[in-house]
PDB file of C-alpha atoms in Angstrom:
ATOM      1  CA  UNK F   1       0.000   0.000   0.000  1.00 57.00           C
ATOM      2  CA  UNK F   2       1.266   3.525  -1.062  1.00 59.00           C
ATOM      3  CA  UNK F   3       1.067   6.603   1.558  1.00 56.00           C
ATOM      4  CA  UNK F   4       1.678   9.669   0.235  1.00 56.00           C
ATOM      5  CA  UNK F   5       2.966  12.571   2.447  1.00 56.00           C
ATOM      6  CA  UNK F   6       0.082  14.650   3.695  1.00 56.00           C
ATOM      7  CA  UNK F   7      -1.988  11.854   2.876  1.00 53.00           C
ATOM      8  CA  UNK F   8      -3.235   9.355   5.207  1.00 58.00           C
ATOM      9  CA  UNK F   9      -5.404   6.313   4.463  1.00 61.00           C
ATOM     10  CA  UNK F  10      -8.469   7.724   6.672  1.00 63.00           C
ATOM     11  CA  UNK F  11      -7.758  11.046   4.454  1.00 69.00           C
ATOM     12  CA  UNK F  12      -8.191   8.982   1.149  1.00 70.00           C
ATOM     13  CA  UNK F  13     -11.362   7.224   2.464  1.00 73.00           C
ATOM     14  CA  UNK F  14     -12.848  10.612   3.512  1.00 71.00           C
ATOM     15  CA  UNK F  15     -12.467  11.884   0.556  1.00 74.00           C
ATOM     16  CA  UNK F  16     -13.194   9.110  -1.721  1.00 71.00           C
ATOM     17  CA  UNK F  17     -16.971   9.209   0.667  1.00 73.00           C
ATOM     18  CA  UNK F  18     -17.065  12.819  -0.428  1.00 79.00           C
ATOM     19  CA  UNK F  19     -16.678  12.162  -3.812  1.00 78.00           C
ATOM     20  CA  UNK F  20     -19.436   9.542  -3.578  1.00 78.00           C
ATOM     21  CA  UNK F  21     -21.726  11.856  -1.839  1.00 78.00           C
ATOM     22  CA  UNK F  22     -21.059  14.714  -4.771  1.00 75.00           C
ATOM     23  CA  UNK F  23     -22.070  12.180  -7.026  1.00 72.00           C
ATOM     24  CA  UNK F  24     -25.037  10.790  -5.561  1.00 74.00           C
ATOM     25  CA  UNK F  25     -26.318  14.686  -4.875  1.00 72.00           C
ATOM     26  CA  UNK F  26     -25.347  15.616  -8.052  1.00 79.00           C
ATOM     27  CA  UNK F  27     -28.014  12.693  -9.816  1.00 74.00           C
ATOM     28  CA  UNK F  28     -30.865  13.768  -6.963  1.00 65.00           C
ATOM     29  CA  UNK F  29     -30.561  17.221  -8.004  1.00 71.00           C
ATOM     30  CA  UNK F  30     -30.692  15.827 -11.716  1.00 73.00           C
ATOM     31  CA  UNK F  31     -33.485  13.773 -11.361  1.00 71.00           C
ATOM     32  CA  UNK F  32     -35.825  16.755  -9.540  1.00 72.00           C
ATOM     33  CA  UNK F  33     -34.612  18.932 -12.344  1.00 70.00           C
ATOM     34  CA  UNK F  34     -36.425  16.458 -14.555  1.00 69.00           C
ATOM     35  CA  UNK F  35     -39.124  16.110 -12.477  1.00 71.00           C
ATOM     36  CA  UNK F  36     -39.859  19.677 -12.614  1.00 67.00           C
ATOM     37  CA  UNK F  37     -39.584  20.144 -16.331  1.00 67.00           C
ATOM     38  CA  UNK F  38     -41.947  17.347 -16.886  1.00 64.00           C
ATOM     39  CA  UNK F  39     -44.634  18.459 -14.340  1.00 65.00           C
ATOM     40  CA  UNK F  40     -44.603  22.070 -15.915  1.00 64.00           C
ATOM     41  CA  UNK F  41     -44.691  20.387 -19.774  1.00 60.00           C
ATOM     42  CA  UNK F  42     -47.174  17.752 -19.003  1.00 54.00           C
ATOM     43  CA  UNK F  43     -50.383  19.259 -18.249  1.00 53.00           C
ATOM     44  CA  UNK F  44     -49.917  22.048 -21.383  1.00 50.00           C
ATOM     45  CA  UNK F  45     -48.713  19.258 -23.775  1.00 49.00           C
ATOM     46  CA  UNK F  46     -52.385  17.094 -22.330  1.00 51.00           C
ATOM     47  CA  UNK F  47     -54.400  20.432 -22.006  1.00 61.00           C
ATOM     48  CA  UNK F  48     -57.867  19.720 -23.877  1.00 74.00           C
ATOM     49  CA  UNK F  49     -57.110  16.232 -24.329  1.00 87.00           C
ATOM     50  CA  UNK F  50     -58.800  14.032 -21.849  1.00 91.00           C
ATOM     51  CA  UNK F  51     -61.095  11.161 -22.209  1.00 92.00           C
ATOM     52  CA  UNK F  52     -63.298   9.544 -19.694  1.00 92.00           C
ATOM     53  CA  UNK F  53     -64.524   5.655 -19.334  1.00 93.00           C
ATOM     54  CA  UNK F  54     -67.211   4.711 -16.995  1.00 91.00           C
ATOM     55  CA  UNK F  55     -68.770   1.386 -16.558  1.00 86.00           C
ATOM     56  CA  UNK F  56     -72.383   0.947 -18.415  1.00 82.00           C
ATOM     57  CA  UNK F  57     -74.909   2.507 -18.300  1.00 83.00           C
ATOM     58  CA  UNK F  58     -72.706   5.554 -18.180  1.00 87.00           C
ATOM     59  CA  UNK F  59     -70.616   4.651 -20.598  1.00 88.00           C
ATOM     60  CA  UNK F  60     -71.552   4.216 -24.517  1.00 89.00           C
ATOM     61  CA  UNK F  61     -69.806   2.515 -27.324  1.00 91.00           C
ATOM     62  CA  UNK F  62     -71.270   5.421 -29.193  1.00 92.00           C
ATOM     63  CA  UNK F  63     -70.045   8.599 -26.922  1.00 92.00           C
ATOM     64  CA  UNK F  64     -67.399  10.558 -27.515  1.00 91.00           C
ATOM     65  CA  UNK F  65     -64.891  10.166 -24.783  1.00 91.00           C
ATOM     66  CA  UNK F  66     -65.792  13.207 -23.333  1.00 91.00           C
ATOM     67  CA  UNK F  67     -66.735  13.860 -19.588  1.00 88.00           C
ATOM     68  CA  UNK F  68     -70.069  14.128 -20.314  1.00 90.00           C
ATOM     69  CA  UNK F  69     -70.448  11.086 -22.905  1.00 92.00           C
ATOM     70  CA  UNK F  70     -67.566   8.276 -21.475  1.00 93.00           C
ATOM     71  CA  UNK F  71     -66.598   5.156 -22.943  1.00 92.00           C
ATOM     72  CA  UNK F  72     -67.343   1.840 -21.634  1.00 92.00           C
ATOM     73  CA  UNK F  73     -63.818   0.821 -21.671  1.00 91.00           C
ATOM     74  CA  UNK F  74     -60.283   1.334 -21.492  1.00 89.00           C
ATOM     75  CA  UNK F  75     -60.246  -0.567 -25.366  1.00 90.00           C
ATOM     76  CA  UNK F  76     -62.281   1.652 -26.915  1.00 91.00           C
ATOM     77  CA  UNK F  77     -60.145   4.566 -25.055  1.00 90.00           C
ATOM     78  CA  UNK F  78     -56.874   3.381 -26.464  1.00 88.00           C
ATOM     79  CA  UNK F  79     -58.457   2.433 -30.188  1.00 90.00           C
ATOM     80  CA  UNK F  80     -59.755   6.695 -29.940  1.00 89.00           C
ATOM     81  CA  UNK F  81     -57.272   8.564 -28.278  1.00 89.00           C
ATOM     82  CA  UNK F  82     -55.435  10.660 -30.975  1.00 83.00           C
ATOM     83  CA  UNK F  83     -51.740  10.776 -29.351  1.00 79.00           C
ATOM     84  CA  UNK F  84     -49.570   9.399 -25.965  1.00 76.00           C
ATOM     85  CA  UNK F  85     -50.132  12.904 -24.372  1.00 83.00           C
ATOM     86  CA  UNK F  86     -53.664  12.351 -23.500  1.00 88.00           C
ATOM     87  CA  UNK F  87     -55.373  11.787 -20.265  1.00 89.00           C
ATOM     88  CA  UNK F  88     -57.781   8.965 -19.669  1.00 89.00           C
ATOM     89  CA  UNK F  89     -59.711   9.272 -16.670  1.00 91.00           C
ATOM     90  CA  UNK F  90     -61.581   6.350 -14.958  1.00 90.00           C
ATOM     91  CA  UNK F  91     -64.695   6.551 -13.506  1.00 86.00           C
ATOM     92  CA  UNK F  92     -65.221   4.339 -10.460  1.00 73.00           C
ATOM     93  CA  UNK F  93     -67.346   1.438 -10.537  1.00 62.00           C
ATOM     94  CA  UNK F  94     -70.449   2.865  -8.133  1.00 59.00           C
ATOM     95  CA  UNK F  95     -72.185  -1.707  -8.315  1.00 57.00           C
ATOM     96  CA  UNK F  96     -70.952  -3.800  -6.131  1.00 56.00           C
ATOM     97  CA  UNK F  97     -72.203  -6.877  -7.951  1.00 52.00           C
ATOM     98  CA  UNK F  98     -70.266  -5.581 -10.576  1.00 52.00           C
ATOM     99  CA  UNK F  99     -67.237  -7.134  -8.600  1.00 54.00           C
ATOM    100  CA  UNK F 100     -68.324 -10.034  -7.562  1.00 56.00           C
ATOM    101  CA  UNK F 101     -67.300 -13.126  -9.926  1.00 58.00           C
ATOM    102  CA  UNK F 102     -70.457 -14.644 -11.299  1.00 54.00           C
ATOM    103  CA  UNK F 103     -70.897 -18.404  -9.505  1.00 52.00           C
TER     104      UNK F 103
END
């Protein structure tokens, strides 16, 4: 093992942890950089596109997709939806024999 003058093993390991810590704060800070971008870009990239699905009766093979007129399913949303930057939202189901598995 080499020891420099001025330089002690503890010294090296110190700052070989500091390094690592730089590093590791460095990619955090990257990351929410990111983050941030994305949350400010996402909702004006998505703005006037959303589409709604809702369990019959609510929802119509013949609607639109719109909040007012939803599809029955998450099919028919993905077959519609013009793009990847669109928002589909899911209504609940409100029937609770609609989760039971038929016997």
């Amino acid at each position: 093992m080499r020891i420099y003058s001025g330089a002690s093993t503890t010294n090296r390991r110190h700052i070989l942890h500091s390094r690592r810590q730089l590093v590791a704060l460095t990619m955090c800070a990257s990351a929410l950089a990111v983050t941030l971008v994305l949350a400010v870009t996402a909702p004006a990239a998505s703005a006037g596109c959303e589409y709604w699905v809702a369990a019959p009766p609510e929802g119509n093979i013949g609607n639109s997709g719109k909040a007012g007129e939803p599809w029955p399913t998450l099919f028919l949303a993905v077959q519609h939806i013009p793009d990847d930057h669109c928002t589909v939202w899911v209504n609940r189901v409100r029937r609770r024999d609609a989760l039971r598995p038929s016997l």
